[in-house]
mmCIF file of N, CA and C in Angstrom:
data_model
loop_
_atom_site.group_PDB
_atom_site.id
_atom_site.type_symbol
_atom_site.label_atom_id
_atom_site.label_comp_id
_atom_site.label_asym_id
_atom_site.label_seq_id
_atom_site.Cartn_x
_atom_site.Cartn_y
_atom_site.Cartn_z
ATOM 1 N N HIS Z 1 107.695 75.410 100.500
ATOM 2 C CA HIS Z 1 106.895 76.497 100.961
ATOM 3 C C HIS Z 1 107.567 77.813 100.638
ATOM 4 N N VAL Z 2 106.828 78.720 100.074
ATOM 5 C CA VAL Z 2 107.345 80.016 99.646
ATOM 6 C C VAL Z 2 106.975 81.120 100.646
ATOM 7 N N GLN Z 3 107.966 81.887 100.955
ATOM 8 C CA GLN Z 3 107.700 82.961 101.808
ATOM 9 C C GLN Z 3 108.185 84.271 101.146
ATOM 10 N N LEU Z 4 107.507 85.317 101.358
ATOM 11 C CA LEU Z 4 107.891 86.715 100.811
ATOM 12 C C LEU Z 4 107.911 87.700 101.927
ATOM 13 N N VAL Z 5 108.912 88.490 102.020
ATOM 14 C CA VAL Z 5 109.120 89.415 103.063
ATOM 15 C C VAL Z 5 109.331 90.739 102.419
ATOM 16 N N GLU Z 6 108.478 91.729 102.682
ATOM 17 C CA GLU Z 6 108.649 93.069 102.209
ATOM 18 C C GLU Z 6 109.417 93.890 103.231
ATOM 19 N N SER Z 7 110.094 94.864 102.708
ATOM 20 C CA SER Z 7 110.816 95.896 103.598
ATOM 21 C C SER Z 7 110.931 97.182 102.760
ATOM 22 N N GLY Z 8 111.276 98.283 103.432
ATOM 23 C CA GLY Z 8 111.491 99.535 102.816
ATOM 24 C C GLY Z 8 110.345 100.588 103.035
ATOM 25 N N GLY Z 9 109.356 100.164 103.655
ATOM 26 C CA GLY Z 9 108.261 101.110 103.819
ATOM 27 C C GLY Z 9 108.609 102.183 104.832
ATOM 28 N N GLY Z 10 107.773 103.230 104.979
ATOM 29 C CA GLY Z 10 108.099 104.298 105.908
ATOM 30 C C GLY Z 10 107.355 105.543 105.592
ATOM 31 N N SER Z 11 107.801 106.649 106.136
ATOM 32 C CA SER Z 11 107.094 107.808 106.042
ATOM 33 C C SER Z 11 107.982 108.784 105.128
ATOM 34 N N VAL Z 12 107.314 109.564 104.312
ATOM 35 C CA VAL Z 12 108.080 110.409 103.474
ATOM 36 C C VAL Z 12 107.188 111.585 103.045
ATOM 37 N N GLN Z 13 107.757 112.685 102.745
ATOM 38 C CA GLN Z 13 106.903 113.908 102.211
ATOM 39 C C GLN Z 13 106.566 113.745 100.819
ATOM 40 N N ALA Z 14 105.549 114.313 100.406
ATOM 41 C CA ALA Z 14 105.129 114.259 99.023
ATOM 42 C C ALA Z 14 106.279 114.806 98.156
ATOM 43 N N GLY Z 15 106.458 114.069 97.038
ATOM 44 C CA GLY Z 15 107.551 114.418 96.078
ATOM 45 C C GLY Z 15 108.754 113.616 96.376
ATOM 46 N N GLY Z 16 108.744 112.949 97.460
ATOM 47 C CA GLY Z 16 109.991 112.138 97.853
ATOM 48 C C GLY Z 16 109.907 110.728 97.195
ATOM 49 N N SER Z 17 110.798 109.857 97.674
ATOM 50 C CA SER Z 17 111.042 108.574 97.101
ATOM 51 C C SER Z 17 111.210 107.508 98.147
ATOM 52 N N LEU Z 18 110.764 106.331 97.862
ATOM 53 C CA LEU Z 18 110.947 105.157 98.734
ATOM 54 C C LEU Z 18 111.289 103.918 97.743
ATOM 55 N N ARG Z 19 112.098 102.970 98.260
ATOM 56 C CA ARG Z 19 112.228 101.740 97.511
ATOM 57 C C ARG Z 19 111.846 100.607 98.408
ATOM 58 N N LEU Z 20 110.878 99.876 97.944
ATOM 59 C CA LEU Z 20 110.396 98.703 98.599
ATOM 60 C C LEU Z 20 111.146 97.467 98.106
ATOM 61 N N SER Z 21 111.388 96.462 98.975
ATOM 62 C CA SER Z 21 112.070 95.253 98.536
ATOM 63 C C SER Z 21 111.143 94.138 98.927
ATOM 64 N N CYS Z 22 111.171 93.015 98.134
ATOM 65 C CA CYS Z 22 110.390 91.900 98.389
ATOM 66 C C CYS Z 22 111.321 90.697 98.191
ATOM 67 N N GLU Z 23 111.809 90.051 99.279
ATOM 68 C CA GLU Z 23 112.674 88.925 99.275
ATOM 69 C C GLU Z 23 111.842 87.624 99.263
ATOM 70 N N VAL Z 24 112.174 86.784 98.360
ATOM 71 C CA VAL Z 24 111.473 85.504 98.230
ATOM 72 C C VAL Z 24 112.341 84.381 98.646
ATOM 73 N N SER Z 25 111.859 83.481 99.624
ATOM 74 C CA SER Z 25 112.627 82.366 100.011
ATOM 75 C C SER Z 25 111.785 81.089 99.817
ATOM 76 N N GLY Z 26 112.442 80.000 100.003
ATOM 77 C CA GLY Z 26 111.812 78.746 99.820
ATOM 78 C C GLY Z 26 111.862 78.229 98.278
ATOM 79 N N SER Z 27 111.050 77.261 97.964
ATOM 80 C CA SER Z 27 111.062 76.760 96.649
ATOM 81 C C SER Z 27 110.279 77.583 95.696
ATOM 82 N N ILE Z 28 110.987 78.342 94.839
ATOM 83 C CA ILE Z 28 110.282 79.335 93.922
ATOM 84 C C ILE Z 28 110.323 78.845 92.592
ATOM 85 N N ASP Z 29 110.701 77.614 92.282
ATOM 86 C CA ASP Z 29 110.589 77.045 91.000
ATOM 87 C C ASP Z 29 109.155 77.052 90.504
ATOM 88 N N GLY Z 30 109.026 77.538 89.289
ATOM 89 C CA GLY Z 30 107.706 77.711 88.787
ATOM 90 C C GLY Z 30 107.024 79.019 89.029
ATOM 91 N N THR Z 31 107.699 79.885 89.772
ATOM 92 C CA THR Z 31 107.130 81.233 89.939
ATOM 93 C C THR Z 31 107.172 81.929 88.627
ATOM 94 N N ASN Z 32 106.022 82.475 88.335
ATOM 95 C CA ASN Z 32 105.843 83.147 86.940
ATOM 96 C C ASN Z 32 105.959 84.622 87.015
ATOM 97 N N CYS Z 33 105.588 85.155 88.140
ATOM 98 C CA CYS Z 33 105.535 86.637 88.252
ATOM 99 C C CYS Z 33 105.552 87.051 89.666
ATOM 100 N N ILE Z 34 106.024 88.292 89.928
ATOM 101 C CA ILE Z 34 105.961 88.953 91.212
ATOM 102 C C ILE Z 34 105.141 90.245 90.970
ATOM 103 N N GLY Z 35 104.231 90.465 91.905
ATOM 104 C CA GLY Z 35 103.388 91.718 91.771
ATOM 105 C C GLY Z 35 103.487 92.467 93.091
ATOM 106 N N TRP Z 36 103.230 93.764 92.937
ATOM 107 C CA TRP Z 36 103.141 94.635 94.039
ATOM 108 C C TRP Z 36 101.663 95.196 94.047
ATOM 109 N N PHE Z 37 101.088 95.140 95.250
ATOM 110 C CA PHE Z 37 99.726 95.569 95.440
ATOM 111 C C PHE Z 37 99.586 96.520 96.586
ATOM 112 N N ARG Z 38 98.649 97.381 96.628
ATOM 113 C CA ARG Z 38 98.402 98.212 97.786
ATOM 114 C C ARG Z 38 97.010 98.129 98.195
ATOM 115 N N GLN Z 39 96.799 98.441 99.485
ATOM 116 C CA GLN Z 39 95.475 98.422 99.999
ATOM 117 C C GLN Z 39 95.176 99.518 100.944
ATOM 118 N N TYR Z 40 94.155 100.358 100.596
ATOM 119 C CA TYR Z 40 93.701 101.395 101.537
ATOM 120 C C TYR Z 40 92.751 100.843 102.570
ATOM 121 N N PRO Z 41 92.687 101.579 103.677
ATOM 122 C CA PRO Z 41 91.742 101.009 104.745
ATOM 123 C C PRO Z 41 90.353 100.810 104.258
ATOM 124 N N GLY Z 42 89.782 99.715 104.435
ATOM 125 C CA GLY Z 42 88.463 99.363 104.062
ATOM 126 C C GLY Z 42 88.219 99.135 102.631
ATOM 127 N N LYS Z 43 89.350 99.039 101.789
ATOM 128 C CA LYS Z 43 89.246 98.773 100.423
ATOM 129 C C LYS Z 43 89.963 97.480 100.145
ATOM 130 N N GLU Z 44 89.578 96.932 98.913
ATOM 131 C CA GLU Z 44 90.295 95.731 98.400
ATOM 132 C C GLU Z 44 91.736 96.063 97.859
ATOM 133 N N ARG Z 45 92.564 95.137 97.837
ATOM 134 C CA ARG Z 45 93.851 95.322 97.279
ATOM 135 C C ARG Z 45 93.749 95.563 95.787
ATOM 136 N N GLU Z 46 94.616 96.479 95.295
ATOM 137 C CA GLU Z 46 94.690 96.811 93.947
ATOM 138 C C GLU Z 46 96.121 96.641 93.391
ATOM 139 N N GLY Z 47 96.188 96.238 92.143
ATOM 140 C CA GLY Z 47 97.564 95.974 91.599
ATOM 141 C C GLY Z 47 98.208 97.291 91.245
ATOM 142 N N VAL Z 48 99.506 97.391 91.595
ATOM 143 C CA VAL Z 48 100.332 98.547 91.270
ATOM 144 C C VAL Z 48 101.296 98.263 90.190
ATOM 145 N N ALA Z 49 102.038 97.169 90.281
ATOM 146 C CA ALA Z 49 103.043 96.770 89.303
ATOM 147 C C ALA Z 49 103.306 95.323 89.361
ATOM 148 N N ALA Z 50 103.697 94.760 88.210
ATOM 149 C CA ALA Z 50 103.974 93.363 88.121
ATOM 150 C C ALA Z 50 105.142 93.145 87.121
ATOM 151 N N ILE Z 51 105.933 92.089 87.425
ATOM 152 C CA ILE Z 51 107.068 91.705 86.593
ATOM 153 C C ILE Z 51 107.012 90.196 86.309
ATOM 154 N N VAL Z 52 107.114 89.768 85.075
ATOM 155 C CA VAL Z 52 107.333 88.412 84.798
ATOM 156 C C VAL Z 52 108.726 88.002 85.061
ATOM 157 N N THR Z 53 108.913 86.957 85.871
ATOM 158 C CA THR Z 53 110.209 86.632 86.327
ATOM 159 C C THR Z 53 111.152 86.166 85.200
ATOM 160 N N LEU Z 54 110.586 85.492 84.177
ATOM 161 C CA LEU Z 54 111.395 85.070 83.010
ATOM 162 C C LEU Z 54 111.223 86.104 81.933
ATOM 163 N N GLY Z 55 112.236 86.861 81.738
ATOM 164 C CA GLY Z 55 112.121 87.874 80.620
ATOM 165 C C GLY Z 55 111.988 89.315 81.116
ATOM 166 N N GLY Z 56 111.391 89.490 82.290
ATOM 167 C CA GLY Z 56 111.345 90.895 82.869
ATOM 168 C C GLY Z 56 110.297 91.774 82.317
ATOM 169 N N THR Z 57 109.248 91.266 81.612
ATOM 170 C CA THR Z 57 108.259 92.139 81.130
ATOM 171 C C THR Z 57 107.545 92.803 82.296
ATOM 172 N N THR Z 58 107.254 94.058 82.265
ATOM 173 C CA THR Z 58 106.624 94.773 83.348
ATOM 174 C C THR Z 58 105.209 95.356 82.980
ATOM 175 N N TYR Z 59 104.407 95.495 83.986
ATOM 176 C CA TYR Z 59 103.134 96.101 83.845
ATOM 177 C C TYR Z 59 102.837 97.073 85.026
ATOM 178 N N TYR Z 60 102.254 98.107 84.707
ATOM 179 C CA TYR Z 60 101.940 99.172 85.769
ATOM 180 C C TYR Z 60 100.524 99.702 85.675
ATOM 181 N N ASP Z 61 99.948 99.893 86.846
ATOM 182 C CA ASP Z 61 98.617 100.645 86.907
ATOM 183 C C ASP Z 61 98.862 102.032 86.363
ATOM 184 N N ASP Z 62 97.867 102.598 85.710
ATOM 185 C CA ASP Z 62 97.986 103.967 85.204
ATOM 186 C C ASP Z 62 98.275 105.017 86.270
ATOM 187 N N SER Z 63 97.903 104.758 87.502
ATOM 188 C CA SER Z 63 98.116 105.678 88.630
ATOM 189 C C SER Z 63 99.534 105.930 88.959
ATOM 190 N N VAL Z 64 100.367 104.900 88.641
ATOM 191 C CA VAL Z 64 101.821 104.951 88.999
ATOM 192 C C VAL Z 64 102.705 104.997 87.801
ATOM 193 N N THR Z 65 102.211 104.849 86.654
ATOM 194 C CA THR Z 65 103.066 104.830 85.428
ATOM 195 C C THR Z 65 103.933 106.039 85.392
ATOM 196 N N GLY Z 66 105.199 105.906 85.106
ATOM 197 C CA GLY Z 66 106.143 107.089 85.030
ATOM 198 C C GLY Z 66 106.635 107.537 86.410
ATOM 199 N N ARG Z 67 106.080 106.942 87.510
ATOM 200 C CA ARG Z 67 106.564 107.301 88.858
ATOM 201 C C ARG Z 67 107.181 106.103 89.544
ATOM 202 N N PHE Z 68 106.587 104.894 89.361
ATOM 203 C CA PHE Z 68 107.090 103.698 89.961
ATOM 204 C C PHE Z 68 107.765 102.824 89.011
ATOM 205 N N THR Z 69 108.758 102.116 89.437
ATOM 206 C CA THR Z 69 109.481 101.151 88.678
ATOM 207 C C THR Z 69 109.770 99.860 89.334
ATOM 208 N N ILE Z 70 109.279 98.760 88.806
ATOM 209 C CA ILE Z 70 109.520 97.408 89.290
ATOM 210 C C ILE Z 70 110.731 96.812 88.589
ATOM 211 N N SER Z 71 111.541 96.123 89.470
ATOM 212 C CA SER Z 71 112.700 95.452 88.903
ATOM 213 C C SER Z 71 113.017 94.173 89.741
ATOM 214 N N GLN Z 72 113.906 93.396 89.260
ATOM 215 C CA GLN Z 72 114.215 92.156 89.918
ATOM 216 C C GLN Z 72 115.674 91.972 89.851
ATOM 217 N N ASP Z 73 116.217 91.224 90.951
ATOM 218 C CA ASP Z 73 117.487 90.802 91.010
ATOM 219 C C ASP Z 73 117.410 89.270 91.339
ATOM 220 N N ASN Z 74 117.475 88.527 90.314
ATOM 221 C CA ASN Z 74 117.209 87.086 90.421
ATOM 222 C C ASN Z 74 118.262 86.279 91.278
ATOM 223 N N ALA Z 75 119.434 86.824 91.256
ATOM 224 C CA ALA Z 75 120.508 86.298 92.085
ATOM 225 C C ALA Z 75 120.175 86.398 93.574
ATOM 226 N N LYS Z 76 119.570 87.535 93.900
ATOM 227 C CA LYS Z 76 119.164 87.818 95.309
ATOM 228 C C LYS Z 76 117.735 87.363 95.532
ATOM 229 N N LYS Z 77 117.013 86.830 94.587
ATOM 230 C CA LYS Z 77 115.651 86.507 94.757
ATOM 231 C C LYS Z 77 114.830 87.654 95.315
ATOM 232 N N THR Z 78 115.112 88.801 94.903
ATOM 233 C CA THR Z 78 114.444 90.043 95.387
ATOM 234 C C THR Z 78 113.947 90.821 94.231
ATOM 235 N N THR Z 79 112.748 91.289 94.509
ATOM 236 C CA THR Z 79 112.029 92.257 93.598
ATOM 237 C C THR Z 79 111.841 93.597 94.237
ATOM 238 N N TYR Z 80 112.112 94.660 93.477
ATOM 239 C CA TYR Z 80 112.064 95.980 94.083
ATOM 240 C C TYR Z 80 110.928 96.792 93.448
ATOM 241 N N LEU Z 81 110.481 97.779 94.249
ATOM 242 C CA LEU Z 81 109.595 98.733 93.713
ATOM 243 C C LEU Z 81 110.049 100.086 94.054
ATOM 244 N N GLN Z 82 110.635 100.753 93.113
ATOM 245 C CA GLN Z 82 111.130 102.079 93.240
ATOM 246 C C GLN Z 82 110.011 103.095 93.094
ATOM 247 N N MET Z 83 109.664 103.862 94.156
ATOM 248 C CA MET Z 83 108.596 104.751 93.992
ATOM 249 C C MET Z 83 109.147 106.245 94.138
ATOM 250 N N ASP Z 84 108.927 107.014 93.079
ATOM 251 C CA ASP Z 84 109.456 108.388 93.045
ATOM 252 C C ASP Z 84 108.209 109.279 92.844
ATOM 253 N N HIS Z 85 108.448 110.600 93.115
ATOM 254 C CA HIS Z 85 107.419 111.553 93.003
ATOM 255 C C HIS Z 85 106.127 111.104 93.767
ATOM 256 N N LEU Z 86 106.335 110.623 94.955
ATOM 257 C CA LEU Z 86 105.219 110.094 95.783
ATOM 258 C C LEU Z 86 104.183 111.165 96.088
ATOM 259 N N ARG Z 87 102.972 110.755 96.117
ATOM 260 C CA ARG Z 87 101.827 111.626 96.354
ATOM 261 C C ARG Z 87 101.121 111.125 97.626
ATOM 262 N N THR Z 88 100.328 111.995 98.227
ATOM 263 C CA THR Z 88 99.602 111.611 99.479
ATOM 264 C C THR Z 88 98.703 110.447 99.186
ATOM 265 N N GLU Z 89 98.173 110.298 97.948
ATOM 266 C CA GLU Z 89 97.253 109.177 97.634
ATOM 267 C C GLU Z 89 97.968 107.883 97.521
ATOM 268 N N ASP Z 90 99.277 107.898 97.546
ATOM 269 C CA ASP Z 90 100.042 106.671 97.499
ATOM 270 C C ASP Z 90 100.071 106.009 98.868
ATOM 271 N N THR Z 91 99.636 106.761 99.886
ATOM 272 C CA THR Z 91 99.609 106.187 101.298
ATOM 273 C C THR Z 91 98.727 104.914 101.408
ATOM 274 N N ALA Z 92 99.340 103.812 101.738
ATOM 275 C CA ALA Z 92 98.639 102.568 101.744
ATOM 276 C C ALA Z 92 99.614 101.459 102.327
ATOM 277 N N MET Z 93 98.965 100.341 102.633
ATOM 278 C CA MET Z 93 99.794 99.210 102.955
ATOM 279 C C MET Z 93 100.170 98.461 101.607
ATOM 280 N N TYR Z 94 101.449 98.234 101.493
ATOM 281 C CA TYR Z 94 101.869 97.623 100.208
ATOM 282 C C TYR Z 94 102.332 96.174 100.436
ATOM 283 N N TYR Z 95 101.812 95.266 99.474
ATOM 284 C CA TYR Z 95 102.117 93.848 99.606
ATOM 285 C C TYR Z 95 102.810 93.387 98.333
ATOM 286 N N CYS Z 96 103.690 92.447 98.456
ATOM 287 C CA CYS Z 96 104.234 91.764 97.285
ATOM 288 C C CYS Z 96 103.646 90.322 97.251
ATOM 289 N N ALA Z 97 103.561 89.720 96.120
ATOM 290 C CA ALA Z 97 102.941 88.458 95.940
ATOM 291 C C ALA Z 97 103.641 87.727 94.720
ATOM 292 N N ALA Z 98 103.623 86.376 94.852
ATOM 293 C CA ALA Z 98 104.182 85.575 93.849
ATOM 294 C C ALA Z 98 103.075 84.706 93.196
ATOM 295 N N GLY Z 99 102.998 84.752 91.899
ATOM 296 C CA GLY Z 99 102.142 84.080 91.128
ATOM 297 C C GLY Z 99 102.759 82.905 90.259
ATOM 298 N N LEU Z 100 101.968 81.868 89.975
ATOM 299 C CA LEU Z 100 102.511 80.688 89.275
ATOM 300 C C LEU Z 100 102.115 80.626 87.793
ATOM 301 N N ASP Z 101 101.219 81.581 87.406
ATOM 302 C CA ASP Z 101 100.737 81.443 86.058
ATOM 303 C C ASP Z 101 100.229 82.898 85.631
ATOM 304 N N GLY Z 102 99.799 82.881 84.382
ATOM 305 C CA GLY Z 102 99.250 84.149 83.963
ATOM 306 C C GLY Z 102 100.295 84.974 83.123
ATOM 307 N N TYR Z 103 99.729 85.848 82.278
ATOM 308 C CA TYR Z 103 100.597 86.744 81.489
ATOM 309 C C TYR Z 103 99.736 87.959 81.018
ATOM 310 N N GLY Z 104 100.441 89.130 80.959
ATOM 311 C CA GLY Z 104 99.697 90.199 80.377
ATOM 312 C C GLY Z 104 99.083 91.064 81.613
ATOM 313 N N TRP Z 105 98.180 91.853 81.189
ATOM 314 C CA TRP Z 105 97.675 92.814 82.247
ATOM 315 C C TRP Z 105 96.839 92.187 83.367
ATOM 316 N N VAL Z 106 96.475 90.882 83.197
ATOM 317 C CA VAL Z 106 95.847 90.159 84.287
ATOM 318 C C VAL Z 106 96.728 90.081 85.554
ATOM 319 N N LEU Z 107 98.100 90.262 85.278
ATOM 320 C CA LEU Z 107 98.970 90.074 86.384
ATOM 321 C C LEU Z 107 98.767 91.280 87.440
ATOM 322 N N LEU Z 108 97.992 92.269 87.164
ATOM 323 C CA LEU Z 108 97.669 93.282 88.092
ATOM 324 C C LEU Z 108 96.448 92.953 88.944
ATOM 325 N N ARG Z 109 95.953 91.800 88.750
ATOM 326 C CA ARG Z 109 94.738 91.232 89.533
ATOM 327 C C ARG Z 109 95.240 90.235 90.550
ATOM 328 N N GLU Z 110 94.776 90.371 91.779
ATOM 329 C CA GLU Z 110 95.242 89.601 92.883
ATOM 330 C C GLU Z 110 94.930 88.105 92.770
ATOM 331 N N GLU Z 111 93.818 87.803 91.984
ATOM 332 C CA GLU Z 111 93.485 86.320 91.939
ATOM 333 C C GLU Z 111 94.444 85.540 91.229
ATOM 334 N N TRP Z 112 95.475 86.144 90.544
ATOM 335 C CA TRP Z 112 96.466 85.394 89.805
ATOM 336 C C TRP Z 112 97.657 85.135 90.791
ATOM 337 N N TYR Z 113 97.619 85.525 92.080
ATOM 338 C CA TYR Z 113 98.776 85.285 92.932
ATOM 339 C C TYR Z 113 98.395 84.256 94.003
ATOM 340 N N THR Z 114 99.436 83.487 94.358
ATOM 341 C CA THR Z 114 99.297 82.398 95.329
ATOM 342 C C THR Z 114 99.927 82.727 96.644
ATOM 343 N N TYR Z 115 101.094 83.350 96.690
ATOM 344 C CA TYR Z 115 101.766 83.546 97.854
ATOM 345 C C TYR Z 115 101.848 85.051 98.092
ATOM 346 N N TRP Z 116 101.749 85.471 99.386
ATOM 347 C CA TRP Z 116 101.658 86.867 99.763
ATOM 348 C C TRP Z 116 102.637 87.206 100.875
ATOM 349 N N GLY Z 117 103.200 88.421 100.930
ATOM 350 C CA GLY Z 117 103.966 88.931 102.039
ATOM 351 C C GLY Z 117 103.010 89.492 103.072
ATOM 352 N N GLN Z 118 103.628 89.971 104.167
ATOM 353 C CA GLN Z 118 102.890 90.481 105.266
ATOM 354 C C GLN Z 118 102.517 91.956 105.099
ATOM 355 N N GLY Z 119 103.189 92.605 104.183
ATOM 356 C CA GLY Z 119 102.887 94.049 103.885
ATOM 357 C C GLY Z 119 103.829 94.977 104.626
ATOM 358 N N THR Z 120 103.939 96.103 104.020
ATOM 359 C CA THR Z 120 104.788 97.235 104.581
ATOM 360 C C THR Z 120 104.063 98.532 104.354
ATOM 361 N N GLN Z 121 103.995 99.426 105.393
ATOM 362 C CA GLN Z 121 103.161 100.533 105.321
ATOM 363 C C GLN Z 121 103.984 101.704 104.658
ATOM 364 N N VAL Z 122 103.432 102.435 103.796
ATOM 365 C CA VAL Z 122 103.890 103.569 103.104
ATOM 366 C C VAL Z 122 103.020 104.783 103.423
ATOM 367 N N THR Z 123 103.575 105.776 104.050
ATOM 368 C CA THR Z 123 102.816 106.964 104.429
ATOM 369 C C THR Z 123 103.455 108.152 103.818
ATOM 370 N N VAL Z 124 102.629 108.869 102.976
ATOM 371 C CA VAL Z 124 103.188 110.117 102.314
ATOM 372 C C VAL Z 124 102.451 111.332 102.859
ATOM 373 N N SER Z 125 103.128 112.248 103.409
ATOM 374 C CA SER Z 125 102.453 113.460 103.940
ATOM 375 C C SER Z 125 102.733 114.651 103.093
ATOM 376 N N SER Z 126 101.789 115.576 103.286
ATOM 377 C CA SER Z 126 101.839 116.834 102.374
ATOM 378 C C SER Z 126 102.720 117.878 103.021
#
């Protein structure tokens, strides 16, 4: 059974930074990718960034390219989302997820993910 736990959310002023962490526990053999998603109230989740666990190839949504960085520490079984130059429109619930298959830009789509964390709130004020 795979569990993902996010941390690092909080409140910050526009222009500031936050780093989200996603710790994975349980049997993660076969995990192909870790993705970060966000969800606005009343909206569906949207992909923000993803990383292929073997090799480290990364993918970003256009809205965060150049501002967010996804990285992984395989020894700690933790994936990070460094968020810089935050904007008020980045305010959302952020989730990490683990996928078992897929490659390329499809990894920003939630249907490719099997296991999900409980989410962490990010609030950016002006």
